[in-house]
């Protein structure tokens, strides 16, 4: 069975295509959003999802979130005394989604379509594939997130030649893409974004407003505990539905309170709202489109629930953006549609997807300018925002008399200075000795939808060829993948049916830390009662106690999925 997965920075989701439509897979807690969070428990135990997210405040040094940002790098994330590669942490999240899908479907799941941001480079894409492999999933395809959003909104069912602008404001990033549907082909025409703008920044604005108004003393302990963030996050969500929110925090036996109106919030967030414009303008410019020429504007990502974001987009385009699908779920639904396409579900008509290259690929050259040789110039062979798969040829010649070898330094990026772009690989070809400028080679770059780059070099005079497939330096090789698999196998992840209990206990511990006096005593009592029920090992008793425990906790705390 093939499933669709949105492996997000904040939350991840799985979806399957059943009975002619995408369906979201609930996790053990009955939620469709699983926080992309991992925490190291005692011994070899690992905690994944909402229970791990709860531990961010109680066990900050053992808990990791937002590791998607490190994908494709060698950065190691330290959890207690162990360290993990970002693809290993992602694999733990994927495994949990796989188990949820298997329980939902009642059959094993071995394959997945996983979505990635359109701007993900080769290393990041490769790391995502490896994460799938480590989770026991064959990654049938990596699908660009905006393309998934377009599929969820039925771009492919529109009249021919329609364009969509996908605006995705998630927890930590802002992505804008122009999609085009033409002649049965869906294509990302352009993508732009701001990797430092997201819903979290808006919560930050509310944190500052609250501190100013409630006169909460600056304290590292409060900041580290995440309690202030939680109050701000809750208020931000309330302000999406109401015009006013009461923010309240208990610190050192004192209650700090402030009321914030939606107007106050929107005014204070003015600068963030302004930053939404630039990437939109750049994506339109790259796609050579005017705002008025767009067919639809689609909103994706939880943070587009904020009215100010919707209004700003509506004003920019003089029309109401589409958001009939829950913005957190759109990408996972699109991934399930793509999975159905792959498995040729009869309910989905054949459509062809193409994506664009998110960045330029080329080589470093030395050029003669005004009679002088200038080195370290970047010569793009495939330019950014071209549809993939793509194959392009560049022709390069020798710079010295009787030059014996030509060294190709292959780079990715947008800087005119070659060395400022990301180094992907080196390839050497022998040249037939000739005067400078007369020995020449054709360099062909072929880039496929899964982000593999094949470089073929051919000396034109002799037809001699060399080629290479570029794999990122920091991608894991086969032995490393095998080692990582063995390491992950040794870890104990709580079975699905224990996850709810684990989450309730972690949430109670976090609340205990946040509260004082009578509330603490009550939480202590509830924990004791629940532990007694767990000891009984009687399923009915445990279920009943869990329900009571959850209600009791909810009387103190909203317990949203972040
Ligand atoms: P995503 O990465 O799509 O899951 O988006 C997560 C972001 O959406 C987080 O910053 C959340 O705070 C934000 N978010 C979720 N629900 C709401 C809401 N009702 N109002 C405002 N922001 C929200």
Coordinates of C-alpha atoms and ligand atoms in Angstrom, one line a residue:
X1 CA 0.0 0.0 0.0
X2 CA 1.3 3.4 -1.0
X3 CA 0.5 6.4 1.3
X4 CA 1.1 10.1 1.2
X5 CA 3.1 11.9 3.9
X6 CA 3.6 15.6 4.6
X7 CA 6.8 15.6 6.7
X8 CA 6.6 19.1 8.1
X9 CA 8.8 21.2 10.3
X10 CA 6.2 21.6 13.0
X11 CA 3.7 18.8 12.3
X12 CA 3.5 15.7 10.1
X13 CA 0.5 14.0 8.6
X14 CA -0.2 10.8 6.6
X15 CA -3.1 10.4 4.2
X16 CA -4.4 7.6 2.0
X17 CA -6.5 7.6 -1.1
X18 CA -9.6 5.5 -0.4
X19 CA -13.1 5.4 -1.9
X20 CA -12.2 8.0 -4.5
X21 CA -10.9 10.6 -2.1
X22 CA -7.9 11.4 0.2
X23 CA -8.4 10.5 3.8
X24 CA -6.3 11.6 6.7
X25 CA -4.8 9.0 9.0
X26 CA -5.5 9.5 12.7
X27 CA -2.7 8.8 15.1
X28 CA -3.0 6.9 18.4
X29 CA -4.4 10.0 20.1
X30 CA -7.0 10.3 17.3
X31 CA -5.3 13.5 16.0
X32 CA -4.4 13.9 12.3
X33 CA -1.5 16.1 13.2
X34 CA 1.6 14.5 14.7
X35 CA 4.1 17.0 16.0
X36 CA 7.5 16.5 14.4
X37 CA 9.1 16.1 17.8
X38 CA 11.3 13.4 19.3
X39 CA 12.4 13.0 22.9
X40 CA 14.8 10.6 24.5
X41 CA 13.3 8.8 27.5
X42 CA 15.0 6.5 30.0
X43 CA 17.4 4.0 28.7
X44 CA 16.7 3.2 25.0
X45 CA 13.2 4.5 25.1
X46 CA 12.2 7.1 22.5
X47 CA 9.1 9.3 22.6
X48 CA 7.6 10.6 19.3
X49 CA 4.8 13.1 18.6
X50 CA 2.7 15.1 21.0
X51 CA 4.1 13.4 24.1
X52 CA 7.6 14.4 22.9
X53 CA 6.4 18.0 22.2
X54 CA 5.1 18.2 25.8
X55 CA 8.6 17.3 27.0
X56 CA 10.1 20.3 25.3
X57 CA 9.6 22.3 28.5
X58 CA 10.2 19.6 31.1
X59 CA 13.2 17.9 29.3
X60 CA 14.5 20.5 26.9
X61 CA 18.0 18.9 26.6
X62 CA 16.5 15.5 25.6
X63 CA 13.9 16.8 23.1
X64 CA 14.2 18.0 19.5
X65 CA 11.8 19.8 17.2
X66 CA 12.2 21.6 13.9
X67 CA 14.9 19.1 12.8
X68 CA 13.6 19.4 9.2
X69 CA 15.7 22.6 9.1
X70 CA 18.9 20.5 9.4
X71 CA 18.0 17.9 6.8
X72 CA 20.8 17.5 4.2
X73 CA 23.5 18.7 6.6
X74 CA 25.9 16.8 8.9
X75 CA 24.5 18.6 12.0
X76 CA 24.1 16.2 14.8
X77 CA 21.2 16.8 17.3
X78 CA 22.1 15.9 20.8
X79 CA 19.3 14.3 22.9
X80 CA 20.7 13.5 26.4
X81 CA 23.8 11.4 25.9
X82 CA 23.0 10.3 22.3
X83 CA 23.3 12.2 19.1
X84 CA 21.2 11.8 16.0
X85 CA 21.4 12.8 12.4
X86 CA 18.4 14.8 11.2
X87 CA 17.3 12.0 8.9
X88 CA 17.3 9.6 11.9
X89 CA 14.9 11.9 13.8
X90 CA 12.7 12.3 10.7
X91 CA 12.7 8.5 10.4
X92 CA 11.3 8.1 13.9
X93 CA 8.4 10.5 13.0
X94 CA 7.9 8.6 9.7
X95 CA 7.8 5.3 11.5
X96 CA 5.2 6.5 13.8
X97 CA 3.1 7.7 10.8
X98 CA 3.6 4.3 9.1
X99 CA 2.4 2.5 12.2
X100 CA -0.7 4.7 12.3
X101 CA -1.4 4.1 8.7
X102 CA -1.0 0.4 9.1
X103 CA -3.4 0.4 12.0
X104 CA -5.9 2.6 10.1
X105 CA -5.8 0.4 6.9
X106 CA -5.3 -3.0 8.5
X107 CA -2.5 -3.8 6.1
X108 CA 1.2 -3.3 5.9
X109 CA 2.5 -0.1 4.3
X110 CA 5.9 -0.2 2.6
X111 CA 5.8 2.7 0.2
X112 CA 5.2 6.4 0.4
X113 CA 5.1 9.7 -1.5
X114 CA 6.8 12.3 0.8
X115 CA 6.5 16.0 0.3
X116 CA 9.4 18.4 0.4
X117 CA 9.6 22.2 0.1
X118 CA 10.1 23.3 -3.5
X119 CA 13.4 25.0 -2.6
X120 CA 14.9 21.8 -1.0
X121 CA 18.3 21.1 -2.7
X122 CA 19.7 17.8 -3.6
X123 CA 21.2 17.0 -0.2
X124 CA 17.9 17.8 1.5
X125 CA 16.0 15.7 -0.9
X126 CA 18.4 12.8 -0.5
X127 CA 18.2 13.1 3.3
X128 CA 14.4 12.9 3.1
X129 CA 14.6 9.7 1.0
X130 CA 17.1 8.2 3.4
X131 CA 14.7 9.0 6.3
X132 CA 12.0 7.1 4.5
X133 CA 14.4 4.2 4.0
X134 CA 15.3 4.2 7.7
X135 CA 11.6 4.1 8.5
X136 CA 11.1 1.0 6.3
X137 CA 9.4 3.0 3.5
X138 CA 10.4 3.0 -0.1
X139 CA 10.0 6.5 -1.2
X140 CA 8.2 6.2 -4.5
X141 CA 8.5 9.9 -5.1
X142 CA 9.4 13.2 -3.5
X143 CA 6.6 15.6 -4.3
X144 CA 7.0 19.4 -4.0
X145 CA 4.7 20.8 -1.3
X146 CA 3.1 23.5 -3.6
X147 CA 2.4 20.8 -6.2
X148 CA 0.7 18.7 -3.6
X149 CA -1.4 21.7 -2.6
X150 CA -2.3 22.3 -6.2
X151 CA -3.4 18.6 -6.6
X152 CA -5.5 18.9 -3.4
X153 CA -7.3 21.8 -4.9
X154 CA -7.9 20.0 -8.2
X155 CA -5.7 22.2 -10.3
X156 CA -5.5 19.3 -12.7
X157 CA -9.3 19.3 -13.1
X158 CA -9.5 22.9 -14.1
X159 CA -9.8 24.2 -17.7
X160 CA -6.6 23.8 -19.5
X161 CA -3.9 26.4 -18.9
X162 CA -4.7 27.6 -15.4
X163 CA -2.3 29.1 -12.9
X164 CA -2.3 28.8 -9.2
X165 CA -0.3 30.8 -6.6
X166 CA 0.3 28.7 -3.5
X167 CA 1.0 30.8 -0.4
X168 CA 2.2 28.6 2.5
X169 CA 2.8 30.1 5.9
X170 CA 3.8 27.4 8.3
X171 CA 5.3 27.5 11.8
X172 CA 8.8 28.6 10.7
X173 CA 8.8 29.3 7.0
X174 CA 7.0 31.1 4.3
X175 CA 6.9 29.7 0.8
X176 CA 5.3 31.0 -2.4
X177 CA 5.0 29.1 -5.6
X178 CA 3.4 29.6 -9.0
X179 CA 1.9 26.5 -10.4
X180 CA 0.8 26.1 -14.0
X181 CA -1.5 23.5 -15.5
X182 CA -1.1 23.2 -19.3
X183 CA -1.7 20.4 -21.7
X184 CA -2.1 17.8 -19.0
X185 CA 1.1 18.8 -17.2
X186 CA 1.3 20.4 -13.8
X187 CA 4.4 22.4 -13.3
X188 CA 5.9 24.6 -10.6
X189 CA 6.8 27.7 -12.6
X190 CA 8.5 29.6 -9.9
X191 CA 9.1 29.5 -6.2
X192 CA 10.4 32.0 -3.7
X193 CA 10.2 32.3 0.1
X194 CA 11.5 33.6 3.4
X195 CA 13.0 30.8 5.5
X196 CA 12.8 33.0 8.6
X197 CA 9.2 34.0 8.6
X198 CA 6.4 31.9 10.1
X199 CA 3.6 31.5 12.6
X200 CA 6.2 31.4 15.4
X201 CA 7.2 35.0 14.7
X202 CA 3.7 36.1 15.2
X203 CA 3.6 34.3 18.6
X204 CA 6.8 36.1 19.4
X205 CA 4.9 39.4 18.8
X206 CA 2.3 38.4 21.4
X207 CA 5.0 37.3 23.9
X208 CA 6.5 40.8 23.7
X209 CA 3.0 42.5 24.0
X210 CA 2.2 40.4 27.0
X211 CA 5.5 41.1 28.8
X212 CA 5.0 44.9 28.3
X213 CA 1.5 44.9 29.5
X214 CA 1.5 42.4 32.3
X215 CA 4.9 43.7 33.6
X216 CA 6.2 40.1 33.8
X217 CA 9.8 40.4 35.0
X218 CA 12.3 39.2 32.3
X219 CA 13.4 35.8 33.4
X220 CA 15.5 33.2 31.6
X221 CA 13.6 30.5 33.5
X222 CA 10.2 31.5 32.1
X223 CA 11.6 31.7 28.6
X224 CA 13.2 28.3 28.8
X225 CA 10.2 26.6 30.3
X226 CA 8.1 27.6 27.2
X227 CA 5.3 28.8 29.4
X228 CA 5.3 32.3 27.9
X229 CA 5.4 30.9 24.4
X230 CA 2.4 28.6 25.3
X231 CA 0.4 31.6 26.5
X232 CA 1.2 33.5 23.4
X233 CA 0.4 30.6 21.1
X234 CA -2.9 30.1 22.7
X235 CA -3.8 33.8 22.4
X236 CA -2.7 33.8 18.7
X237 CA -5.1 31.0 17.9
X238 CA -7.9 32.7 19.9
X239 CA -7.4 35.9 18.0
X240 CA -8.0 34.0 14.7
X241 CA -11.6 33.5 15.8
X242 CA -12.3 36.3 18.3
X243 CA -11.5 40.0 18.7
X244 CA -9.9 39.7 22.1
X245 CA -7.9 37.3 24.1
X246 CA -7.0 37.2 27.8
X247 CA -3.4 36.1 28.4
X248 CA -2.6 34.8 31.8
X249 CA 0.6 33.3 33.3
X250 CA 1.5 32.3 36.9
X251 CA 5.0 33.0 37.9
X252 CA 6.5 32.8 41.5
X253 CA 3.0 32.7 43.0
X254 CA 1.9 35.8 41.2
X255 CA -0.7 36.0 38.4
X256 CA 0.3 38.1 35.4
X257 CA -2.5 39.0 33.0
X258 CA -3.1 41.2 29.9
X259 CA -5.9 41.5 27.4
X260 CA -4.9 41.8 23.8
X261 CA -7.3 42.8 21.0
X262 CA -6.9 41.6 17.5
X263 CA -6.3 45.2 16.4
X264 CA -3.4 45.5 18.9
X265 CA -1.9 42.3 17.6
X266 CA -2.2 43.2 14.0
X267 CA -0.6 46.6 14.6
X268 CA 2.3 45.1 16.5
X269 CA 2.7 42.4 13.7
X270 CA 2.8 45.0 11.0
X271 CA 6.4 44.5 10.1
X272 CA 5.9 40.7 9.7
X273 CA 2.9 41.3 7.5
X274 CA 5.0 43.6 5.3
X275 CA 7.5 40.8 4.8
X276 CA 4.9 38.6 3.1
X277 CA 5.0 40.8 0.0
X278 CA 8.5 40.4 -1.2
X279 CA 8.5 36.6 -1.9
X280 CA 5.1 36.9 -3.6
X281 CA 6.4 39.6 -5.9
X282 CA 9.6 37.6 -6.7
X283 CA 7.6 34.5 -7.5
X284 CA 5.4 36.4 -9.9
X285 CA 8.3 38.1 -11.5
X286 CA 10.2 34.8 -12.0
X287 CA 7.1 33.3 -13.5
X288 CA 6.6 36.5 -15.7
X289 CA 3.1 36.9 -14.5
X290 CA 1.0 39.9 -13.3
X291 CA -1.2 39.4 -10.2
X292 CA -4.3 39.7 -12.4
X293 CA -3.3 36.9 -14.6
X294 CA -3.5 34.2 -11.8
X295 CA -6.3 31.7 -11.9
X296 CA -6.5 31.1 -8.2
X297 CA -4.6 32.0 -5.0
X298 CA -4.5 29.1 -2.5
X299 CA -3.6 29.4 1.2
X300 CA -1.7 26.6 2.9
X301 CA -0.2 26.2 6.4
X302 CA -1.7 26.7 9.8
X303 CA -0.6 30.3 10.1
X304 CA -2.8 31.4 7.1
X305 CA -5.7 31.1 9.6
X306 CA -4.7 34.5 10.9
X307 CA -7.2 37.0 9.5
X308 CA -4.5 39.6 8.8
X309 CA -2.7 37.2 6.6
X310 CA -5.8 36.4 4.6
X311 CA -6.7 40.0 4.3
X312 CA -3.2 41.0 3.2
X313 CA -3.2 38.4 0.4
X314 CA -6.8 39.3 -0.6
X315 CA -5.8 43.0 -0.9
X316 CA -2.7 42.2 -2.9
X317 CA -4.7 40.1 -5.4
X318 CA -8.0 41.9 -5.2
X319 CA -9.8 38.7 -4.7
X320 CA -10.5 36.1 -2.0
X321 CA -8.0 33.3 -1.7
X322 CA -9.1 29.7 -1.8
X323 CA -9.0 27.9 1.6
X324 CA -11.8 25.4 1.6
X325 CA -9.5 22.7 2.7
X326 CA -8.1 22.8 6.2
X327 CA -4.8 24.6 5.7
X328 CA -2.8 22.2 7.8
X329 CA -4.1 19.2 5.8
X330 CA -3.8 20.4 2.2
X331 CA -0.4 19.1 1.5
X332 CA -1.0 15.6 2.9
X333 CA -4.2 15.3 0.9
X334 CA -2.3 16.2 -2.2
X335 CA 0.4 13.6 -1.4
X336 CA -2.4 11.0 -1.2
X337 CA -3.7 12.0 -4.6
X338 CA -0.2 11.6 -6.0
X339 CA 0.1 8.2 -4.3
X340 CA -3.2 7.2 -6.0
X341 CA -1.7 8.5 -9.3
X342 CA 1.3 6.3 -8.8
X343 CA -0.8 3.2 -8.0
X344 CA -3.1 4.1 -10.9
X345 CA -6.3 4.4 -8.9
X346 CA -9.1 4.5 -11.4
X347 CA -10.7 7.4 -9.6
X348 CA -7.8 9.7 -10.5
X349 CA -7.3 10.7 -14.1
X350 CA -3.8 10.5 -15.5
X351 CA -2.0 13.7 -15.0
X352 CA 1.6 14.5 -15.5
X353 CA 3.5 16.4 -12.8
X354 CA 6.6 18.3 -13.4
X355 CA 8.4 20.5 -11.0
X356 CA 10.9 23.2 -11.4
X357 CA 14.5 23.3 -10.4
X358 CA 14.6 25.4 -7.3
X359 CA 18.1 26.7 -7.9
X360 CA 20.6 27.0 -10.8
X361 CA 23.3 24.4 -11.5
X362 CA 26.5 25.1 -13.4
X363 CA 30.2 25.1 -13.4
X364 CA 33.0 27.4 -12.4
X365 CA 34.8 29.0 -15.4
X366 CA 37.4 31.5 -16.2
X367 CA 36.5 34.0 -18.8
X368 CA 38.4 36.6 -20.9
X369 CA 36.9 40.0 -20.2
X370 CA 38.5 43.1 -21.9
X371 CA 41.6 41.1 -22.7
X372 CA 42.1 39.8 -19.2
X373 CA 41.5 36.4 -17.8
X374 CA 39.0 36.5 -14.9
X375 CA 38.6 33.4 -12.9
X376 CA 35.9 32.1 -10.4
X377 CA 33.0 33.0 -12.6
X378 CA 29.8 31.0 -12.3
X379 CA 28.4 29.7 -15.6
X380 CA 24.9 28.2 -15.1
X381 CA 24.0 25.3 -17.3
X382 CA 20.5 24.7 -16.0
X383 CA 18.9 27.9 -14.7
X384 CA 16.6 28.1 -11.7
X385 CA 12.8 27.7 -12.2
X386 CA 13.1 25.5 -15.3
X387 CA 10.8 22.5 -15.4
X388 CA 12.3 19.2 -14.4
X389 CA 13.2 16.6 -15.6
X390 CA 15.5 18.7 -17.7
X391 CA 18.7 18.2 -19.8
X392 CA 20.9 21.0 -21.0
X393 CA 24.3 21.3 -22.6
X394 CA 27.0 23.9 -22.1
X395 CA 30.1 24.1 -24.3
X396 CA 33.5 25.0 -22.7
X397 CA 37.0 25.3 -24.1
X398 CA 40.6 25.1 -22.9
X399 CA 42.2 28.3 -21.5
X400 CA 45.9 27.3 -21.9
X401 CA 47.9 26.0 -24.9
X402 CA 48.3 22.2 -24.8
X403 CA 46.0 22.0 -21.8
X404 CA 45.9 18.2 -20.8
X405 CA 42.9 18.1 -18.5
X406 CA 39.8 20.1 -17.9
X407 CA 38.6 20.2 -14.4
X408 CA 34.9 20.8 -13.9
X409 CA 33.9 22.2 -10.5
X410 CA 30.1 21.7 -10.4
X411 CA 28.1 24.1 -8.3
X412 CA 24.6 25.0 -7.3
X413 CA 23.4 28.5 -6.4
X414 CA 22.7 32.0 -7.7
X415 CA 25.9 33.9 -7.1
X416 CA 27.9 35.2 -10.1
X417 CA 31.0 34.3 -8.1
X418 CA 31.6 30.5 -8.6
X419 CA 33.1 29.7 -5.2
X420 CA 30.1 31.3 -3.4
X421 CA 27.8 28.6 -4.7
X422 CA 27.4 25.2 -3.1
X423 CA 30.1 22.7 -4.3
X424 CA 28.5 19.5 -5.6
X425 CA 31.3 17.7 -7.2
X426 CA 34.4 17.6 -9.4
X427 CA 34.9 15.9 -12.7
X428 CA 38.0 15.7 -14.9
X429 CA 38.3 14.9 -18.5
X430 CA 41.5 14.5 -20.5
X431 CA 41.9 16.9 -23.4
X432 CA 43.7 16.4 -26.7
X433 CA 46.6 19.0 -26.7
X434 CA 45.7 22.0 -28.8
X435 CA 46.2 25.8 -28.8
X436 CA 44.2 27.6 -26.1
X437 CA 40.5 27.9 -26.8
X438 CA 40.5 25.1 -29.4
X439 CA 40.0 22.0 -27.3
X440 CA 36.4 22.0 -26.3
X441 CA 33.9 19.8 -24.5
X442 CA 30.1 19.6 -24.2
X443 CA 28.9 19.4 -20.7
X444 CA 25.4 17.9 -20.3
X445 CA 23.5 18.2 -17.0
X446 CA 20.5 16.0 -16.7
X447 CA 18.3 16.5 -13.6
X448 CA 15.4 14.2 -12.7
X449 CA 12.3 14.7 -10.7
X450 CA 13.9 13.1 -7.7
X451 CA 16.8 15.5 -7.6
X452 CA 19.6 13.3 -9.1
X453 CA 22.0 15.1 -11.3
X454 CA 23.8 13.3 -14.0
X455 CA 26.8 15.0 -15.6
X456 CA 28.1 13.8 -19.0
X457 CA 31.2 15.4 -20.5
X458 CA 32.2 14.8 -24.1
X459 CA 35.3 16.0 -25.9
X460 CA 33.8 17.2 -29.2
X461 CA 36.9 16.3 -31.4
X462 CA 37.4 12.7 -30.2
X463 CA 33.9 11.8 -28.8
X464 CA 35.7 10.7 -25.6
X465 CA 33.2 10.8 -22.6
X466 CA 33.3 10.8 -18.8
X467 CA 30.3 11.1 -16.6
X468 CA 29.2 11.1 -13.0
X469 CA 26.1 11.0 -10.9
X470 CA 26.2 13.6 -8.3
X471 CA 25.5 12.5 -4.8
X472 CA 25.8 15.0 -2.0
X473 CA 29.0 14.6 0.1
X474 CA 27.0 14.4 3.3
X475 CA 24.4 11.9 2.1
X476 CA 24.7 8.6 3.9
X477 CA 26.3 5.7 1.9
X478 CA 24.9 2.2 2.0
X479 CA 27.0 1.1 5.0
X480 CA 26.0 4.2 6.9
X481 CA 22.4 3.6 6.2
X482 CA 22.7 0.0 7.4
X483 CA 24.4 1.2 10.6
X484 CA 21.7 3.8 11.2
X485 CA 19.0 1.2 10.7
X486 CA 20.7 -1.0 13.3
X487 CA 20.9 1.9 15.7
X488 CA 17.2 2.8 15.3
X489 CA 16.2 -0.8 15.6
X490 CA 17.8 -0.9 19.0
X491 CA 15.7 2.0 20.3
X492 CA 12.4 1.3 21.9
X493 CA 9.5 3.4 20.8
X494 CA 6.4 3.0 22.8
X495 CA 3.8 0.9 21.1
X496 CA 0.9 2.7 19.5
X497 CA -1.6 1.7 22.2
X498 CA 0.5 3.2 25.0
X499 CA 1.1 6.5 23.3
X500 CA -2.1 8.1 24.6
X501 CA -1.2 7.2 28.2
X502 CA 2.3 8.4 27.7
X503 CA 1.1 11.7 26.3
X504 CA -1.3 12.3 29.2
X505 CA 1.4 11.8 31.8
X506 CA 3.9 14.1 29.9
X507 CA 1.2 16.8 29.6
X508 CA 0.4 16.5 33.3
X509 CA 4.1 16.8 34.3
X510 CA 4.4 19.9 32.1
X511 CA 1.3 21.4 33.7
X512 CA 2.6 20.5 37.2
X513 CA 5.8 22.5 36.4
X514 CA 3.8 25.5 35.2
X515 CA 1.3 25.7 38.1
X516 CA 1.5 26.2 41.8
X517 CA -0.5 25.6 45.1
X518 CA -3.9 24.0 44.8
X519 CA -3.6 23.3 41.1
X520 CA -0.3 21.4 41.7
X521 CA -1.9 19.3 44.4
X522 CA -4.8 18.5 42.1
X523 CA -2.5 17.5 39.2
X524 CA -0.4 15.3 41.6
X525 CA -3.6 13.6 42.7
X526 CA -4.8 13.0 39.1
X527 CA -1.4 11.5 38.2
X528 CA -1.6 9.2 41.2
X529 CA -5.0 8.0 40.2
X530 CA -4.1 7.4 36.6
X531 CA -0.9 5.5 37.6
X532 CA -3.1 3.2 39.8
X533 CA -5.4 2.6 36.9
X534 CA -2.4 1.7 34.7
X535 CA -1.1 -0.7 37.3
X536 CA -4.4 -2.6 37.1
X537 CA -3.5 -3.5 33.4
X538 CA -7.2 -3.8 32.8
X539 CA -8.0 -2.2 29.5
X540 CA -11.4 -1.0 30.4
X541 CA -10.2 0.6 33.7
X542 CA -7.3 2.2 31.9
X543 CA -9.5 3.7 29.2
X544 CA -12.0 5.1 31.6
X545 CA -9.3 6.6 33.8
X546 CA -7.6 8.1 30.7
X547 CA -10.8 9.8 29.7
X548 CA -11.2 11.3 33.2
X549 CA -7.6 12.3 33.3
X550 CA -7.8 14.0 30.0
X551 CA -11.0 16.0 31.1
X552 CA -9.3 17.0 34.3
X553 CA -6.2 18.3 32.4
X554 CA -8.3 20.1 29.9
X555 CA -10.0 22.1 32.7
X556 CA -6.6 23.7 33.3
X557 CA -5.1 23.8 29.8
X558 CA -6.3 23.8 26.2
X559 CA -3.9 21.1 25.1
X560 CA -3.7 22.1 21.4
X561 CA -1.7 20.3 18.8
X562 CA 1.1 22.7 18.2
Ligands
LIG1 P1 2.0 24.2 9.9 O1 3.4 24.2 9.7 O2 1.2 24.3 8.6 O3 1.4 23.0 10.7 O4 1.6 25.5 10.6 C1 1.9 25.7 12.0 C2 1.7 27.1 12.3 O5 0.3 27.4 12.2 C3 2.0 27.4 13.8 O6 2.8 28.5 13.9 C4 0.7 27.6 14.4 O7 0.8 28.5 15.5 C5 -0.1 28.2 13.3 N1 -1.6 28.0 13.6 C6 -2.3 26.9 13.7 N2 -3.6 27.1 14.0 C7 -3.7 28.5 14.0 C8 -4.8 29.4 14.2 N3 -6.0 29.0 14.5 N4 -4.5 30.7 14.2 C9 -3.3 31.2 14.0 N5 -2.2 30.4 13.7 C10 -2.4 29.1 13.8

